[in-house]
Amino acid sequence: MAQSLSTGSGVVLDLIRSGEATTRTDLLDRLGWSRITLARRLEELVNASIIKSVGQLDSRGGRPPENFAVKPDSGVMLVLDIGGSHSMVAITDLVSTILSVDEADIGPSQGPAEIFEWAGQVFDLMLQRLGKTRDDVLAIGVGVPGPVDTATGRLASPQVDRQWDGVAVRDYFASRYGHAVLAVDRDVNVMTLAEARRGGVGYQDIVGVKAGIGIGLGFVLDGAVYRGARGGAGDLSRPRIGGGRLQRLETVASGAVVRAELVARGYKVRTGADIVELAASGDHRTLALLEETGTTLGQTLADIVGLINPEAVIIGGSLAAAGEPFLRPIREAIYAGAREFATQDLVVEPSRLGAVAGLTGASLLAQDALFAPERISKLTHSGATSLALASV
């Protein structure tokens, strides 16, 4: 008779990963299983090199309880955070500690083939430096600056650049890492996920904003990313002054708008970092454009705050590095536009993880896919001694 997944090892691992229960006693209390069943599941996870004993916790008497944790060095994960004009890659261990990182001023306009080829070459170089090979890669997490169709796994339309419409990210990694688990999501979703889990505050309800050359909104509600029916949540529009058709938010409040205005006036600007550098130098025109953009963005966010009543609005992306000249008008517009009850305890602040928020979130996304309870239960029930099984 096949093992019930509801009592499989994946359920145990889920509790250990979350930190909700890491000892035998805590696990028994949470699961209500017999000691024999739990012992078997823990043994399966240890034999597959998924968890390990990390010592004993303090105890007031008797035998100190054994504490379990994910074994971080059983493999590595590759992560890619594609931005509007700047992209980053990293290799992490299985608990999302960054081991190596690289970046380049490359974005969607270069096209998927060029970006994924660049990422693949850099990954190979970083793996070599770490003494690893492609066989050590167990999972890949990718953040893209546009919606991902949750029904098909393909990038939805429209993307920031039409070259990306309908792209299947897996196709670009299959030849190098066909055995690895792949997870793809919108860049702002992975950023917001990272802030919720690793931001150090423990927010359960967050609106995340990634403000760079493009603009994106993500939501973590009750501790989980909210994507909507097909992955399109957060793709906002705004009424035109004087009426008429709605206009996409990114066409009136994004780094691309600021850049276009500056270029039209003779400035040499290509990336969000260029805009931030001009603002830091005290350039009045850049500062005025950031204030205007922040106000427009904040007015739109005021409606969102009233709709879902989050604990925090977290501003990330390259423009967040401009600091208060960009953040202040966002904050002021939210508080002016939303009802007092919704803003009573609201926090509006920059990303606590900064530039690595996207990489961290993409790694957490890859972790969730690699350690999905059903997948782990099937793998360990098969007697696997490694996570690196393409058939699971």
PDB file of C-alpha atoms in Angstrom, residues 216-325:
ATOM      1  CA  GLY A 216       6.056  46.374 -10.141  1.00  0.00           C
ATOM      2  CA  LEU A 217       3.810  45.633  -7.161  1.00  0.00           C
ATOM      3  CA  GLY A 218       3.728  42.395  -5.214  1.00  0.00           C
ATOM      4  CA  PHE A 219       1.659  41.148  -2.302  1.00  0.00           C
ATOM      5  CA  VAL A 220       2.386  38.828   0.599  1.00  0.00           C
ATOM      6  CA  LEU A 221      -0.870  38.096   2.432  1.00  0.00           C
ATOM      7  CA  ASP A 222      -0.999  35.872   5.516  1.00  0.00           C
ATOM      8  CA  GLY A 223       2.663  35.105   4.909  1.00  0.00           C
ATOM      9  CA  ALA A 224       2.234  33.788   1.349  1.00  0.00           C
ATOM     10  CA  VAL A 225       2.705  35.420  -2.041  1.00  0.00           C
ATOM     11  CA  TYR A 226      -0.620  36.358  -3.602  1.00  0.00           C
ATOM     12  CA  ARG A 227      -0.480  36.030  -7.393  1.00  0.00           C
ATOM     13  CA  GLY A 228      -4.142  36.087  -8.404  1.00  0.00           C
ATOM     14  CA  ALA A 229      -5.929  33.623 -10.690  1.00  0.00           C
ATOM     15  CA  ARG A 230      -3.259  33.570 -13.415  1.00  0.00           C
ATOM     16  CA  GLY A 231      -0.295  35.408 -11.878  1.00  0.00           C
ATOM     17  CA  GLY A 232      -1.332  38.917 -12.908  1.00  0.00           C
ATOM     18  CA  ALA A 233      -1.913  40.482  -9.481  1.00  0.00           C
ATOM     19  CA  GLY A 234      -0.202  43.854  -9.093  1.00  0.00           C
ATOM     20  CA  ASP A 235      -0.342  44.963 -12.719  1.00  0.00           C
ATOM     21  CA  LEU A 236      -1.963  48.348 -12.062  1.00  0.00           C
ATOM     22  CA  SER A 237      -3.387  51.127 -14.187  1.00  0.00           C
ATOM     23  CA  ARG A 238      -4.209  54.740 -13.413  1.00  0.00           C
ATOM     24  CA  PRO A 239      -6.884  57.156 -14.705  1.00  0.00           C
ATOM     25  CA  ARG A 240      -5.723  59.788 -17.181  1.00  0.00           C
ATOM     26  CA  ILE A 241      -6.035  63.407 -16.209  1.00  0.00           C
ATOM     27  CA  GLY A 242      -9.191  64.642 -17.940  1.00  0.00           C
ATOM     28  CA  GLY A 243     -10.636  61.149 -18.354  1.00  0.00           C
ATOM     29  CA  GLY A 244     -10.335  58.650 -21.177  1.00  0.00           C
ATOM     30  CA  ARG A 245      -8.804  55.182 -21.168  1.00  0.00           C
ATOM     31  CA  LEU A 246      -6.775  54.014 -18.201  1.00  0.00           C
ATOM     32  CA  GLN A 247      -3.013  54.143 -18.565  1.00  0.00           C
ATOM     33  CA  ARG A 248      -0.561  51.576 -17.212  1.00  0.00           C
ATOM     34  CA  LEU A 249       1.147  52.764 -14.053  1.00  0.00           C
ATOM     35  CA  GLU A 250       4.610  52.198 -15.485  1.00  0.00           C
ATOM     36  CA  THR A 251       3.910  54.737 -18.233  1.00  0.00           C
ATOM     37  CA  VAL A 252       3.513  57.560 -15.698  1.00  0.00           C
ATOM     38  CA  ALA A 253       5.451  56.498 -12.585  1.00  0.00           C
ATOM     39  CA  SER A 254       8.660  54.578 -13.243  1.00  0.00           C
ATOM     40  CA  GLY A 255      12.357  55.031 -13.774  1.00  0.00           C
ATOM     41  CA  ALA A 256      11.710  54.761 -17.508  1.00  0.00           C
ATOM     42  CA  VAL A 257       9.594  57.926 -17.351  1.00  0.00           C
ATOM     43  CA  VAL A 258      12.263  59.780 -15.366  1.00  0.00           C
ATOM     44  CA  ARG A 259      14.958  58.556 -17.755  1.00  0.00           C
ATOM     45  CA  ALA A 260      13.016  59.656 -20.840  1.00  0.00           C
ATOM     46  CA  GLU A 261      12.532  63.135 -19.396  1.00  0.00           C
ATOM     47  CA  LEU A 262      16.206  63.470 -18.539  1.00  0.00           C
ATOM     48  CA  VAL A 263      17.425  62.135 -21.888  1.00  0.00           C
ATOM     49  CA  ALA A 264      15.129  64.596 -23.689  1.00  0.00           C
ATOM     50  CA  ARG A 265      16.968  67.342 -21.825  1.00  0.00           C
ATOM     51  CA  GLY A 266      20.411  66.114 -22.788  1.00  0.00           C
ATOM     52  CA  TYR A 267      21.313  63.985 -19.776  1.00  0.00           C
ATOM     53  CA  LYS A 268      23.227  60.743 -20.286  1.00  0.00           C
ATOM     54  CA  VAL A 269      21.122  58.244 -18.348  1.00  0.00           C
ATOM     55  CA  ARG A 270      20.666  54.530 -18.929  1.00  0.00           C
ATOM     56  CA  THR A 271      20.017  52.762 -15.627  1.00  0.00           C
ATOM     57  CA  GLY A 272      18.193  53.397 -12.381  1.00  0.00           C
ATOM     58  CA  ALA A 273      21.598  53.756 -10.716  1.00  0.00           C
ATOM     59  CA  ASP A 274      22.361  56.656 -13.069  1.00  0.00           C
ATOM     60  CA  ILE A 275      19.198  58.414 -11.880  1.00  0.00           C
ATOM     61  CA  VAL A 276      20.118  57.845  -8.240  1.00  0.00           C
ATOM     62  CA  GLU A 277      23.616  59.201  -8.849  1.00  0.00           C
ATOM     63  CA  LEU A 278      22.187  62.397 -10.336  1.00  0.00           C
ATOM     64  CA  ALA A 279      19.833  62.769  -7.372  1.00  0.00           C
ATOM     65  CA  ALA A 280      22.704  62.274  -4.933  1.00  0.00           C
ATOM     66  CA  SER A 281      24.633  65.040  -6.693  1.00  0.00           C
ATOM     67  CA  GLY A 282      21.756  67.425  -5.964  1.00  0.00           C
ATOM     68  CA  ASP A 283      20.545  67.785  -9.552  1.00  0.00           C
ATOM     69  CA  HIS A 284      17.327  69.774  -9.183  1.00  0.00           C
ATOM     70  CA  ARG A 285      15.599  68.430 -12.277  1.00  0.00           C
ATOM     71  CA  THR A 286      16.208  64.818 -11.264  1.00  0.00           C
ATOM     72  CA  LEU A 287      15.014  65.485  -7.730  1.00  0.00           C
ATOM     73  CA  ALA A 288      11.851  67.155  -9.040  1.00  0.00           C
ATOM     74  CA  LEU A 289      11.126  64.202 -11.335  1.00  0.00           C
ATOM     75  CA  LEU A 290      11.644  61.715  -8.491  1.00  0.00           C
ATOM     76  CA  GLU A 291       9.249  63.697  -6.302  1.00  0.00           C
ATOM     77  CA  GLU A 292       6.640  63.788  -9.047  1.00  0.00           C
ATOM     78  CA  THR A 293       7.032  60.068  -9.696  1.00  0.00           C
ATOM     79  CA  GLY A 294       6.893  59.259  -5.983  1.00  0.00           C
ATOM     80  CA  THR A 295       3.709  61.284  -5.542  1.00  0.00           C
ATOM     81  CA  THR A 296       1.968  59.566  -8.448  1.00  0.00           C
ATOM     82  CA  LEU A 297       3.055  56.166  -7.170  1.00  0.00           C
ATOM     83  CA  GLY A 298       1.937  56.990  -3.635  1.00  0.00           C
ATOM     84  CA  GLN A 299      -1.489  58.122  -4.818  1.00  0.00           C
ATOM     85  CA  THR A 300      -1.969  54.765  -6.520  1.00  0.00           C
ATOM     86  CA  LEU A 301      -0.690  52.897  -3.472  1.00  0.00           C
ATOM     87  CA  ALA A 302      -3.197  54.730  -1.259  1.00  0.00           C
ATOM     88  CA  ASP A 303      -5.992  52.800  -2.964  1.00  0.00           C
ATOM     89  CA  ILE A 304      -4.140  49.523  -2.442  1.00  0.00           C
ATOM     90  CA  VAL A 305      -3.580  50.303   1.242  1.00  0.00           C
ATOM     91  CA  GLY A 306      -7.290  50.945   1.651  1.00  0.00           C
ATOM     92  CA  LEU A 307      -8.155  47.755  -0.215  1.00  0.00           C
ATOM     93  CA  ILE A 308      -6.012  45.217   1.658  1.00  0.00           C
ATOM     94  CA  ASN A 309      -4.895  47.090   4.814  1.00  0.00           C
ATOM     95  CA  PRO A 310      -1.276  45.813   4.905  1.00  0.00           C
ATOM     96  CA  GLU A 311       1.128  46.109   7.814  1.00  0.00           C
ATOM     97  CA  ALA A 312       3.813  47.596   5.590  1.00  0.00           C
ATOM     98  CA  VAL A 313       4.571  49.034   2.186  1.00  0.00           C
ATOM     99  CA  ILE A 314       8.151  48.107   1.306  1.00  0.00           C
ATOM    100  CA  ILE A 315       9.911  50.079  -1.430  1.00  0.00           C
ATOM    101  CA  GLY A 316      12.729  48.283  -3.252  1.00  0.00           C
ATOM    102  CA  GLY A 317      14.408  48.505  -6.631  1.00  0.00           C
ATOM    103  CA  SER A 318      17.131  50.837  -7.798  1.00  0.00           C
ATOM    104  CA  LEU A 319      15.179  54.068  -7.241  1.00  0.00           C
ATOM    105  CA  ALA A 320      14.748  53.253  -3.539  1.00  0.00           C
ATOM    106  CA  ALA A 321      18.469  53.967  -3.193  1.00  0.00           C
ATOM    107  CA  ALA A 322      17.641  57.642  -3.775  1.00  0.00           C
ATOM    108  CA  GLY A 323      16.297  57.669  -0.222  1.00  0.00           C
ATOM    109  CA  GLU A 324      13.943  60.321   1.128  1.00  0.00           C
ATOM    110  CA  PRO A 325      13.710  62.441  -2.052  1.00  0.00           C
TER     111      PRO A 325
END
